[in-house]
Coordinates of C-alpha atoms and ligand atoms in Angstrom, one line a residue:
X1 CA -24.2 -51.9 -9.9
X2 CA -27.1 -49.5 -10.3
X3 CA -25.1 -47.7 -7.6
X4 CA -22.3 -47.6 -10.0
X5 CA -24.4 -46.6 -12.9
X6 CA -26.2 -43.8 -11.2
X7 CA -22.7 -42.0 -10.3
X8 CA -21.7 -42.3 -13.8
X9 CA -24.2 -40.7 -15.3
X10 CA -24.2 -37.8 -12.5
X11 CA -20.4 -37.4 -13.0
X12 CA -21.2 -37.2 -17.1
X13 CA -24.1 -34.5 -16.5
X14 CA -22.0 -32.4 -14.0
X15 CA -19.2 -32.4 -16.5
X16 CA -21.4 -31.9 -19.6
X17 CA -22.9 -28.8 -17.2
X18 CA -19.7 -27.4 -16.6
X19 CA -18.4 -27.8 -20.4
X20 CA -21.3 -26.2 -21.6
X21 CA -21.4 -23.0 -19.5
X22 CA -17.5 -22.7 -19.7
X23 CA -18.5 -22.7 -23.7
X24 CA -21.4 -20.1 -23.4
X25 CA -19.1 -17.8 -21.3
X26 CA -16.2 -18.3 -24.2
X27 CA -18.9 -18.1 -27.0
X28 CA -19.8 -14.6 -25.2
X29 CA -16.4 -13.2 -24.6
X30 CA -15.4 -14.6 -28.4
X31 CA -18.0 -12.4 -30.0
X32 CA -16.7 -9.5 -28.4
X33 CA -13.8 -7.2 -29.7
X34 CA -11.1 -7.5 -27.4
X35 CA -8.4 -4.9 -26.4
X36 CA -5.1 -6.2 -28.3
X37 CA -2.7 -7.7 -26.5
X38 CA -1.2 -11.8 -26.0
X39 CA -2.1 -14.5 -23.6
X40 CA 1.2 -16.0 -23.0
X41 CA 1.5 -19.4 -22.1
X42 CA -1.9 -21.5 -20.6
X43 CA -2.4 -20.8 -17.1
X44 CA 0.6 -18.8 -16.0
X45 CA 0.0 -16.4 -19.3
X46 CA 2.4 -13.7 -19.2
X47 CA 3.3 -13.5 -15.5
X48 CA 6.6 -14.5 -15.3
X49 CA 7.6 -11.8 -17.5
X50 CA 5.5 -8.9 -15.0
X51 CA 7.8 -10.7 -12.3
X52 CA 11.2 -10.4 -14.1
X53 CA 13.1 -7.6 -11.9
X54 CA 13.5 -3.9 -13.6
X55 CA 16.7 -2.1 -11.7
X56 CA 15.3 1.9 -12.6
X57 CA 12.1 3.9 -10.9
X58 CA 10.6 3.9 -14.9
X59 CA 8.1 1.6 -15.7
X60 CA 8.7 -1.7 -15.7
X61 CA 10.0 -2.8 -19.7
X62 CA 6.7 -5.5 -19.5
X63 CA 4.5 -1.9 -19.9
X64 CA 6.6 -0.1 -21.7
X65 CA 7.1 -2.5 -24.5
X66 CA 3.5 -3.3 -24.3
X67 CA 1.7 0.1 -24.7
X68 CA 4.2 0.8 -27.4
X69 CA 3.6 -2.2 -29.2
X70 CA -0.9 -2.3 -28.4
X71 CA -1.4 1.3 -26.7
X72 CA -2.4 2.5 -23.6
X73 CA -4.8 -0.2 -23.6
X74 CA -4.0 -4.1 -23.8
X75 CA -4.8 -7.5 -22.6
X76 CA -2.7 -10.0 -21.0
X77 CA -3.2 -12.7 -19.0
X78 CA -1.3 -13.2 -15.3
X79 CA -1.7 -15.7 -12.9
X80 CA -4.8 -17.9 -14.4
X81 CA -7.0 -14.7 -15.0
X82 CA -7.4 -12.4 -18.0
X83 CA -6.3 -8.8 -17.4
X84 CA -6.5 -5.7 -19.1
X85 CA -3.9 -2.9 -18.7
X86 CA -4.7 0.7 -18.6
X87 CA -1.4 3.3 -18.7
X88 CA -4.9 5.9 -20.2
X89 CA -5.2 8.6 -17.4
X90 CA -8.4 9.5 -18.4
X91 CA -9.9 6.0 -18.7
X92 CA -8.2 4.9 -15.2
X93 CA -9.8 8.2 -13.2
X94 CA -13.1 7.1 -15.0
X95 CA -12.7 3.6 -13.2
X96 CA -11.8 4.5 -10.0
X97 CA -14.9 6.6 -9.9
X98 CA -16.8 3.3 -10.7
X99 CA -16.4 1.2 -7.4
X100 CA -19.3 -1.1 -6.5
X101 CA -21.0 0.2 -9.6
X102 CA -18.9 -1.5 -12.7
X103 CA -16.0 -2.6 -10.8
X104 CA -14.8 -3.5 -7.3
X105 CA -11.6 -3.8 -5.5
X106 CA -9.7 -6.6 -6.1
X107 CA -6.3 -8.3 -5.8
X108 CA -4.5 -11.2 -6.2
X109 CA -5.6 -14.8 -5.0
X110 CA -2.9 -14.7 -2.8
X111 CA -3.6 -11.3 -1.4
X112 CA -7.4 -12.7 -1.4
X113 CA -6.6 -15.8 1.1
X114 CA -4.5 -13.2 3.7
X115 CA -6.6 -10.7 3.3
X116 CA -10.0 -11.7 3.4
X117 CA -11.7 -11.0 0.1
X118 CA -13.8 -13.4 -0.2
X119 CA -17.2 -14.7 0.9
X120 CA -19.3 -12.5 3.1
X121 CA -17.5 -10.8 5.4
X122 CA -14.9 -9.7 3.3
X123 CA -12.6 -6.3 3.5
X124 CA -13.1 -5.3 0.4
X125 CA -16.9 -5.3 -0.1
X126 CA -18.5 -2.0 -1.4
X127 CA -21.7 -0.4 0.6
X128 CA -22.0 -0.4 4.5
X129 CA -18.7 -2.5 5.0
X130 CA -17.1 -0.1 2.9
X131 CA -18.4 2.8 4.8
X132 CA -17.9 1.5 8.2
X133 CA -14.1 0.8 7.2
X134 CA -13.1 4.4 6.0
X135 CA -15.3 5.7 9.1
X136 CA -13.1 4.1 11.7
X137 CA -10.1 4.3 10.1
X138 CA -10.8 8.3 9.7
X139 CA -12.0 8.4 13.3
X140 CA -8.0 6.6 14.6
X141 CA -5.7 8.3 12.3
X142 CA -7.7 11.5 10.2
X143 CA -6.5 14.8 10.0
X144 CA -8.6 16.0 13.4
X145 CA -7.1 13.2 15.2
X146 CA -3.6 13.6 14.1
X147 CA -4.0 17.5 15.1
X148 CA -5.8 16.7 18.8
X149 CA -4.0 13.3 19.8
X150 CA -1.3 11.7 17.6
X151 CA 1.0 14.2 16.9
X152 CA 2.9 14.6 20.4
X153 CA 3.1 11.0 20.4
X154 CA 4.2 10.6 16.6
X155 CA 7.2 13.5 17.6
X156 CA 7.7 11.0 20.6
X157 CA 8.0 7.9 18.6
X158 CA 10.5 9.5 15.8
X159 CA 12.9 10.7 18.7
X160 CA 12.9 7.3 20.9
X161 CA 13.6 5.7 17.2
X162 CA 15.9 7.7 15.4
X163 CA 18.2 7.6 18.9
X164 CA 17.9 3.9 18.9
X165 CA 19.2 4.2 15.4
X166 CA 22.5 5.9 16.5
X167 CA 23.0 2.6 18.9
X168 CA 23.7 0.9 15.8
X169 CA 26.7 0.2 13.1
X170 CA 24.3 0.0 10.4
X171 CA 20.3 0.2 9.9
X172 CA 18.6 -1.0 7.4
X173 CA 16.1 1.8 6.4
X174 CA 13.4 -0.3 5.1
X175 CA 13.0 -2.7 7.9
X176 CA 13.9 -0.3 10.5
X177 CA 10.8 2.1 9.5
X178 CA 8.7 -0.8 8.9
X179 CA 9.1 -1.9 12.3
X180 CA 8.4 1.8 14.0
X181 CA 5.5 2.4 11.8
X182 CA 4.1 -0.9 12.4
X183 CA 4.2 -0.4 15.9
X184 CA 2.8 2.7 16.2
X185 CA 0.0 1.5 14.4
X186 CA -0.5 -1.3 16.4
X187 CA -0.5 0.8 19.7
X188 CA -3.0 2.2 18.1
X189 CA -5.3 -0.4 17.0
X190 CA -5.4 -2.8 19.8
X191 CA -2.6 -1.7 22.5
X192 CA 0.4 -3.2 21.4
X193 CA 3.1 -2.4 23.1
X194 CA 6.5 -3.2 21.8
X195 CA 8.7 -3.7 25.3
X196 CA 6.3 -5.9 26.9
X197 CA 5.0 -8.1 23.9
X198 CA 7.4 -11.2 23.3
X199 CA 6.0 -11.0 19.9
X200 CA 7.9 -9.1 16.9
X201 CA 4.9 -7.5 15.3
X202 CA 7.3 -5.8 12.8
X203 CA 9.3 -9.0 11.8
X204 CA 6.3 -11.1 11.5
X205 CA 5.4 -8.7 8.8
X206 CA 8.4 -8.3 7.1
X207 CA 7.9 -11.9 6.3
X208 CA 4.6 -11.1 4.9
X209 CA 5.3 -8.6 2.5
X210 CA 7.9 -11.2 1.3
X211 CA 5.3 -14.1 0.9
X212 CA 2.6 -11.7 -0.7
X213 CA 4.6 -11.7 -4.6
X214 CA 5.9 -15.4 -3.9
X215 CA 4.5 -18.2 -5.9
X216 CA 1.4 -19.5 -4.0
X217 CA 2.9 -22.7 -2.5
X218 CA 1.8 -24.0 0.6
X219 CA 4.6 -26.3 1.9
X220 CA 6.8 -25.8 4.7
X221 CA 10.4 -24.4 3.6
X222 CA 8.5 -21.6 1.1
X223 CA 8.1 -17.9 1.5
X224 CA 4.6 -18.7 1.0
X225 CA 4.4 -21.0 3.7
X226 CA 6.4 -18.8 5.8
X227 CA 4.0 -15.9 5.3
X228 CA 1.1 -17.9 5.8
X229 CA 2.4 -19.0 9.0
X230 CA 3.7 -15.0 10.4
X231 CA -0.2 -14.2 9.1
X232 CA -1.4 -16.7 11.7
X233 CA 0.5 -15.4 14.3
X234 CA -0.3 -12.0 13.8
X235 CA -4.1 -12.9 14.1
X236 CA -3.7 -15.2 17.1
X237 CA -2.1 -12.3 18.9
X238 CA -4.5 -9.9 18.3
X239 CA -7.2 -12.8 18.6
X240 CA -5.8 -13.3 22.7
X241 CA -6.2 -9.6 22.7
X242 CA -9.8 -9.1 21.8
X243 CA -10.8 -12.3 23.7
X244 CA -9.4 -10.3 27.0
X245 CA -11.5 -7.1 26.2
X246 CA -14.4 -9.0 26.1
X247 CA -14.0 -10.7 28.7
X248 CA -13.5 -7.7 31.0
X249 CA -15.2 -4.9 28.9
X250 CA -14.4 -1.9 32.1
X251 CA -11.0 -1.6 31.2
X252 CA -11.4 0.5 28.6
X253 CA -8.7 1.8 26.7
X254 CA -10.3 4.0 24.1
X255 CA -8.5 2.4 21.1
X256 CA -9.6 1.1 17.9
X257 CA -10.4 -2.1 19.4
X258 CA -12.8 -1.0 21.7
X259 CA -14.4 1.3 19.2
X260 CA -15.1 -1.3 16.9
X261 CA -16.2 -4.1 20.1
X262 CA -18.8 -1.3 20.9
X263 CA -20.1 -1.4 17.7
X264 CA -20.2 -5.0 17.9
X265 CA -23.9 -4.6 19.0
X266 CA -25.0 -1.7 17.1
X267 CA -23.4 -3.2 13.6
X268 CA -24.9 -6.1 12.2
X269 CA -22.5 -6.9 9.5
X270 CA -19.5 -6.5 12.3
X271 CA -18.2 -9.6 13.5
X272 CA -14.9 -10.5 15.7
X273 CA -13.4 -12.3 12.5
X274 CA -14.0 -9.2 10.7
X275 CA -12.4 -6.6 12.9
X276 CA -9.2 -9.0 13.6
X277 CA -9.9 -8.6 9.2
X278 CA -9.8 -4.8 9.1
X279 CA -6.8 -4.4 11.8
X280 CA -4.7 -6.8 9.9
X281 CA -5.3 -5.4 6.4
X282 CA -4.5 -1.8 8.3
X283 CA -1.3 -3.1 9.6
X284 CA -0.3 -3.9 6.5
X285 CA -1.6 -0.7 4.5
X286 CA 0.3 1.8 6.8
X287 CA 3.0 0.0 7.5
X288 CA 4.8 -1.4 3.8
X289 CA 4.0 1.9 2.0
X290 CA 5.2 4.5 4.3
X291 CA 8.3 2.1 5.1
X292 CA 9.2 1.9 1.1
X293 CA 8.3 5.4 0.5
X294 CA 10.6 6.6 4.0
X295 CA 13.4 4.6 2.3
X296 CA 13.2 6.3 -1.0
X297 CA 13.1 9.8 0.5
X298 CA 16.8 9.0 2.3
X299 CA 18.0 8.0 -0.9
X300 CA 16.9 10.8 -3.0
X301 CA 18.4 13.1 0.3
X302 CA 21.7 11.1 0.5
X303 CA 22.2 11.3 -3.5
X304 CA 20.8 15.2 -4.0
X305 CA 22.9 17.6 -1.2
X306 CA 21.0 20.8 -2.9
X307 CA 17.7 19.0 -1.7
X308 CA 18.9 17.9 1.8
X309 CA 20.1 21.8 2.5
X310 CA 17.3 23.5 1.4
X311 CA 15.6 20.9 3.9
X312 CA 17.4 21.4 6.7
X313 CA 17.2 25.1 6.0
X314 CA 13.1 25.1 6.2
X315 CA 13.6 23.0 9.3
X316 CA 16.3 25.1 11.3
X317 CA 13.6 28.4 10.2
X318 CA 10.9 26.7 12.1
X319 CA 13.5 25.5 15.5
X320 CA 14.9 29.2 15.1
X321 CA 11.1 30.9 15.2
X322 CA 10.4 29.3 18.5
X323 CA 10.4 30.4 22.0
X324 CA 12.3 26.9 22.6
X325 CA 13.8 25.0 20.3
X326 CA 12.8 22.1 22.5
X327 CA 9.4 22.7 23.0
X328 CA 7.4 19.8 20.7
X329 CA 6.3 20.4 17.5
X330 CA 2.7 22.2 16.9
X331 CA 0.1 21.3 14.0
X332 CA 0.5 25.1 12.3
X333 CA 4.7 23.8 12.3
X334 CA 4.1 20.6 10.6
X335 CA 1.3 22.5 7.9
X336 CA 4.3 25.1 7.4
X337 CA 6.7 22.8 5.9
X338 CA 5.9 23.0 2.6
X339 CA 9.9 22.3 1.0
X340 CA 9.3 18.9 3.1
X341 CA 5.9 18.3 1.6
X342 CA 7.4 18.9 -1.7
X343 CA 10.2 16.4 -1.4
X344 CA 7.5 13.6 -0.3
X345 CA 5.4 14.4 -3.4
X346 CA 8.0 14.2 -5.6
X347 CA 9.1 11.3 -3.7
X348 CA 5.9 9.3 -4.3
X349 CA 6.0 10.3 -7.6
X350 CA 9.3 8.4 -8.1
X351 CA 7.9 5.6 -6.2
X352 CA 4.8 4.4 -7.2
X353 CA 5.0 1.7 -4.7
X354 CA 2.2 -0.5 -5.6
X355 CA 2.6 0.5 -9.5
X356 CA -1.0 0.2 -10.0
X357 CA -4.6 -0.8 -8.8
X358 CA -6.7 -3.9 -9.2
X359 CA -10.1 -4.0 -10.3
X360 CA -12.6 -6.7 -11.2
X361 CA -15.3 -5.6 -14.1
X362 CA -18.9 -6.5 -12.5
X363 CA -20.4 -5.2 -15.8
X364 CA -18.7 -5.3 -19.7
X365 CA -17.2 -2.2 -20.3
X366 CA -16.7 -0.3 -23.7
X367 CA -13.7 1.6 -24.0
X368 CA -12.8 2.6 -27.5
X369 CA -14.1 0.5 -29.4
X370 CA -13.3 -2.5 -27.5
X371 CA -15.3 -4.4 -24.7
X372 CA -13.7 -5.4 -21.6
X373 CA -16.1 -8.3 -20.6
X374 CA -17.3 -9.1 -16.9
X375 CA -15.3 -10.6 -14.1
X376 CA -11.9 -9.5 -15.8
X377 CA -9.3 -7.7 -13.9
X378 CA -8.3 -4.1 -14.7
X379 CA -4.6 -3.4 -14.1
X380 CA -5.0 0.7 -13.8
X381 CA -1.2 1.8 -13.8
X382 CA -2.0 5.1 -12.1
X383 CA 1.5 5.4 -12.4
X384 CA 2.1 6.1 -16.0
X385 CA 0.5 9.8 -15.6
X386 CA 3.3 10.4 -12.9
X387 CA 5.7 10.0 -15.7
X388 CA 4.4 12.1 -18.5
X389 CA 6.8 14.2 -19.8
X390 CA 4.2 17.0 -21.0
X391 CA 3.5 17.5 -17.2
X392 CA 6.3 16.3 -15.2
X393 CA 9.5 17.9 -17.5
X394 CA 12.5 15.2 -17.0
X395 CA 9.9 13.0 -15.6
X396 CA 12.5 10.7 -14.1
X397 CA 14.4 13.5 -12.4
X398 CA 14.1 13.9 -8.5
X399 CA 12.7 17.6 -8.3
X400 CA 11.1 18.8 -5.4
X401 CA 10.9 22.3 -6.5
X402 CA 8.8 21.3 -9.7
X403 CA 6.0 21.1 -7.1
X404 CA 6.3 25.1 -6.0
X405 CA 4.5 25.6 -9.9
X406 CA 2.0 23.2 -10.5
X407 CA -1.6 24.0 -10.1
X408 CA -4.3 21.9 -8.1
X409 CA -6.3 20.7 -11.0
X410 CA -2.9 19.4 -12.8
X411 CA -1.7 17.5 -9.6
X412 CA -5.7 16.1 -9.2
X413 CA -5.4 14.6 -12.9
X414 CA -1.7 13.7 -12.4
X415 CA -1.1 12.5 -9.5
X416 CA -2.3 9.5 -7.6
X417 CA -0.3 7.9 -5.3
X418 CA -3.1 6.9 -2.6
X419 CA -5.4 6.3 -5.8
X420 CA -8.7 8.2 -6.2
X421 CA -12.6 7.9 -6.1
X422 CA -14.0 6.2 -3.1
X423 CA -11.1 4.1 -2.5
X424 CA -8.6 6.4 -2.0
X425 CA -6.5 5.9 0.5
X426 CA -7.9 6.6 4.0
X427 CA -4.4 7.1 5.8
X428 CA -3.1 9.1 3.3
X429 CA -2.8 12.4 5.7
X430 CA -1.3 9.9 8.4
X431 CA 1.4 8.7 6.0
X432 CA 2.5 12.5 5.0
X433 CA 2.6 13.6 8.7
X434 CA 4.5 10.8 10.0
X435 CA 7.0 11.6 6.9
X436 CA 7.2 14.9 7.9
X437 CA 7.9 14.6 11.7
X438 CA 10.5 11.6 10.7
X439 CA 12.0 14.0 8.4
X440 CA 11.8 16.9 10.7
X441 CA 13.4 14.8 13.5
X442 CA 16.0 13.4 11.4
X443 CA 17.6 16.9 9.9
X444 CA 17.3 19.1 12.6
X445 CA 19.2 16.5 15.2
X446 CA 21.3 13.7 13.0
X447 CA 23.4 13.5 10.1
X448 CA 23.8 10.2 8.2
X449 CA 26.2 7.9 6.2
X450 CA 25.4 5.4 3.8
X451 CA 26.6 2.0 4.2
X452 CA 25.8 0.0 1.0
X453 CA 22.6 -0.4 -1.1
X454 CA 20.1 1.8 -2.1
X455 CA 19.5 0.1 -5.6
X456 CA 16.3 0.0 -7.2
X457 CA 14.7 -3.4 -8.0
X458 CA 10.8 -3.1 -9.0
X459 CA 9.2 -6.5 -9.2
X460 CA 6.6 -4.9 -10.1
X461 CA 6.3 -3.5 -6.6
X462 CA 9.0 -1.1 -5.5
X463 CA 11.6 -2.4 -3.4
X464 CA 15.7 -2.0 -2.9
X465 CA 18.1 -4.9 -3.9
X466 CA 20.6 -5.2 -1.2
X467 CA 18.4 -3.1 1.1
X468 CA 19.5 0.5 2.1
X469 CA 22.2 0.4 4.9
X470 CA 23.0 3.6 6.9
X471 CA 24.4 4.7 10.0
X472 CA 23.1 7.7 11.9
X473 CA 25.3 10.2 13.8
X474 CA 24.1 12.4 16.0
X475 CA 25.1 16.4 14.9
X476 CA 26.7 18.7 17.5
X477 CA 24.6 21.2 17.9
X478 CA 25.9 24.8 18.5
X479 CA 23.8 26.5 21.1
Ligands
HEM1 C1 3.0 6.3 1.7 C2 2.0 5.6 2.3 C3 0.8 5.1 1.6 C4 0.5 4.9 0.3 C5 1.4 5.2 -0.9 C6 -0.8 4.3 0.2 C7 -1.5 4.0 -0.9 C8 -2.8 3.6 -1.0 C9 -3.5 3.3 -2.2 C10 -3.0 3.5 -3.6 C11 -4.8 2.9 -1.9 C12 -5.9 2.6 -2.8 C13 -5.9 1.1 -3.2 C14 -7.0 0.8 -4.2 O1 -7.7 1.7 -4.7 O2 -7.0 -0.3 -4.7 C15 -4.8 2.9 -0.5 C16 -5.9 2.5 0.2 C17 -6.0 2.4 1.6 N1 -5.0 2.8 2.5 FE1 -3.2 3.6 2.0 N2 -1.3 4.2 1.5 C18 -0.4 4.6 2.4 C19 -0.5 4.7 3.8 C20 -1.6 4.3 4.5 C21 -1.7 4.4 5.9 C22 -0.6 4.9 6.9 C23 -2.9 3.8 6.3 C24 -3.6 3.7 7.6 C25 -3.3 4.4 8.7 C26 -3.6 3.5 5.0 C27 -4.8 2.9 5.0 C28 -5.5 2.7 3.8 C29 -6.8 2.1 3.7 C30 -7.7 1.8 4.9 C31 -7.2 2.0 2.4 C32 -8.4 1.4 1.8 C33 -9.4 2.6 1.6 C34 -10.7 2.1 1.0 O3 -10.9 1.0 0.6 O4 -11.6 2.9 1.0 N3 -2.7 3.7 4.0 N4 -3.6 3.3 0.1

């Protein structure tokens, strides 16, 4: 009985606890002035209406109609969690400047449980982890690297793929470039090597990406379930491999892995769970982006001759100014081809894969006239500046030559596909070369025809309805 009576009264005083600091916290956020903007329904708030497909590269109608009807500035609520959305350029370069000192990296739960970002070895923590994370990542695929060791075996990769391509009736662009980028990148982190591994690194993260926008529901049968599952099996497999690295450290293979096993004893913070952390959240980085982004280029080539020619004319100039034509490509060859560099600018642009970055206040923050309290999310749509008409004319035309004008400090304010300030994309220079040897590759030796697709669906994340389909023909070259 007393039994009884004690557990009563501790259930009462736990929820009396919890009523009255969820109060205080509303009492708090009540008194402030709030951006304007609409909760939508309790608990999913507006998210369903963020989800509902847009078919054009604009943004999608959810922002539109909501910075016309609030400003640049508004609240909403999306999956459980009050949000603010920023389409302000200047307020968004202000907060990515701000990492680890009012705000931090964050994403959604779902991206939270796959990737990591919680408790204390998480990915996306600011200070050492941080530092060790851009370090490494610089040391694998940065510019100097690229130049001294990649490059060769980039041009290698392109060829051995693009001829594979020809084998086929019809490729699909997306998952075909996923899967070469993926496994380049895995070579790279831990050794992976495609012909000998019975495992499908690149399907198991096609599934992924699928399961990252899903509905977070953890029963066999969902694409939740089933990206939970390829997630696993991605970290089991690199799991086996680590466990055989330490367990003969002399065979040495000078990859990522190793790098960060050394440091295993130097690092405190580094642990094997975190490394199998940082390799998985790479794989994923370099390989969905660059996949999407490769995809997009072929379609603005297949639908814009005028862009394709003057492409394959800077290409043929460089094959033409060679001893060889056959000899492989140098690093003063790849930094000449500024037409190509052009057409991938404009390209991500367009794109805007991710639509925006996540950040979680750590402090209130005043931003005209209006607080946005602690432990809310920022949307920052970085992507609204790519669309401003008073910089970009015909903002939602595919230009390339638009680029030949514009001066540095207009592209630094207005223009941030990899994002900005501390968090800026670490395999940004990785991404561009690998676009410009595929590119390189692909004009000077094949021709293509497009099979169906090609459509644009953004939900909010870029992607293509039916996939686009082409098939690749080899040219006959005149010698
Ligand atoms: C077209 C291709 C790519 C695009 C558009 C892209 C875009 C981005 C963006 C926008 C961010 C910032 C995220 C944020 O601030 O919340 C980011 C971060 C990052 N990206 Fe990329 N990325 C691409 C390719 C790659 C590749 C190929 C790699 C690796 C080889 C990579 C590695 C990273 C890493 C490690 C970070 C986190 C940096 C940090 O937290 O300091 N990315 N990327």
């Amino acid at each position: 009985m007393w039994q009884i009576m004690g557990l009563y009264v501790a259930t009462m005083t736990a929820i009396c606890f919890i009523f009255l600091v969820h109060k205080r916290r509303n009492s708090r956020v009540n008194k402030m002035v709030l951006p304007p903007g609409s909760k939508g329904f309790p608990f999913i708030g507006e998210t369903l209406q963020l989800l509902l497909p847009s078919y054009s590269l604009d943004l999608p109608s959810f922002i539109q109609t909501r910075i016309q009807r609030y400003g640049p500035i508004f609240q909403t609520r999306l999956v459980g969690r009050p949000v603010v959305v920023s389409a302000d350029p200047g307020f968004n370069r202000y907060i990515v400047q701000q990492e680890g000192k009012m705000v931090e990296m964050w994403y959604l739960d779902t991206f939270s449980k796959i990737f990591a970002q919680q408790g204390e070895g998480r990915t996306n923590a600011a200070g050492l982890v941080h530092k060790y994370l851009r370090n490494i990542t610089f040391t694998h695929f940065g510019s100097q690297t690229l130049r001294d060791k990649l490059l060769p075996h980039l041009e290698i990769l392109v060829r051995k793929t693009l001829h594979g391509w020809t084998s086929q009736e019809s490729i699909d662009v997306k998952e075909a470039a996923l899967t070469m980028t993926i496994e380049f990148v895995a070579k790279q982190l831990f050794g992976y090597d495609s012909d000998k591994s019975k495992e499908r690194i690149g399907d198991k993260f096609a599934n992924i990406s699928q399961g990252l926008l899903s509905f977070p529901l953890n029963i066999p049968g969902t694409t939740y379930h089933s990206c939970l599952k390829s997630q696993r099996e991605v970290m089991d497999m690199m799991r086996k491999t680590l466990k055989e690295r330490l367990a003969s450290p002399d065979t040495c293979q000078g990859d990522f892995l190793d790098h960060a096993l050394k440091d295993l004893n130097t690092d405190k913070f580094l642990t094997e769970d975190f490394i199998l952390q940082i390799m998985f959240g790479l794989l994923f980085a370099s390989s969905e982006s660059t996949s999407i982004t490769l995809t997009l280029v072929l379609k603005f080539l297949s639908e814009n001759p005028h862009v394709l020619e003057e492409l394959e004319a800077e290409h043929e100039r460089i094959l033409k100014n060679r001893e060889s034509p056959d000899s492989p490509l140098t690093w003063a060859e790849v930094k000449s081809m500024t037409f190509t560099l052009q057409v991938i600018n404009e390209s991500l642009r367009l794109g805007n894969v991710s639509l925006g970055l996540l950040r979680r206040t750590l402090k209130d923050i005043e931003i005209n006239g209006y607080t946005i309290p602690a432990g809310w999310t920022i949307m920052l749509v970085t992507s609204a500046c790519q669309y401003n008409s008073d910089v970009y004319k015909d903002p939602l035309t595919f230009n390339p030559w638009r680029w030949k004008e514009m001066q540095p400090d207009v592209i630094a304010k207005n223009f941030m596909p990899f994002g900005g300030g501390t968090r800026q994309c670490a395999g940004a220079e990785f991404a561009k070369v690998l676009m410009t040897i595929f590119l390189h590759v692909l004009v000077t030796t094949y021709r293509w025809e497009k099979i169906k697709g090609g459509e644009i669906i953004r939900t909010p994340i870029l992607g293509f309805r039916n996939g686009l389909h082409v098939k690749l023909i080899k040219k006959a070259r005149l010698s």
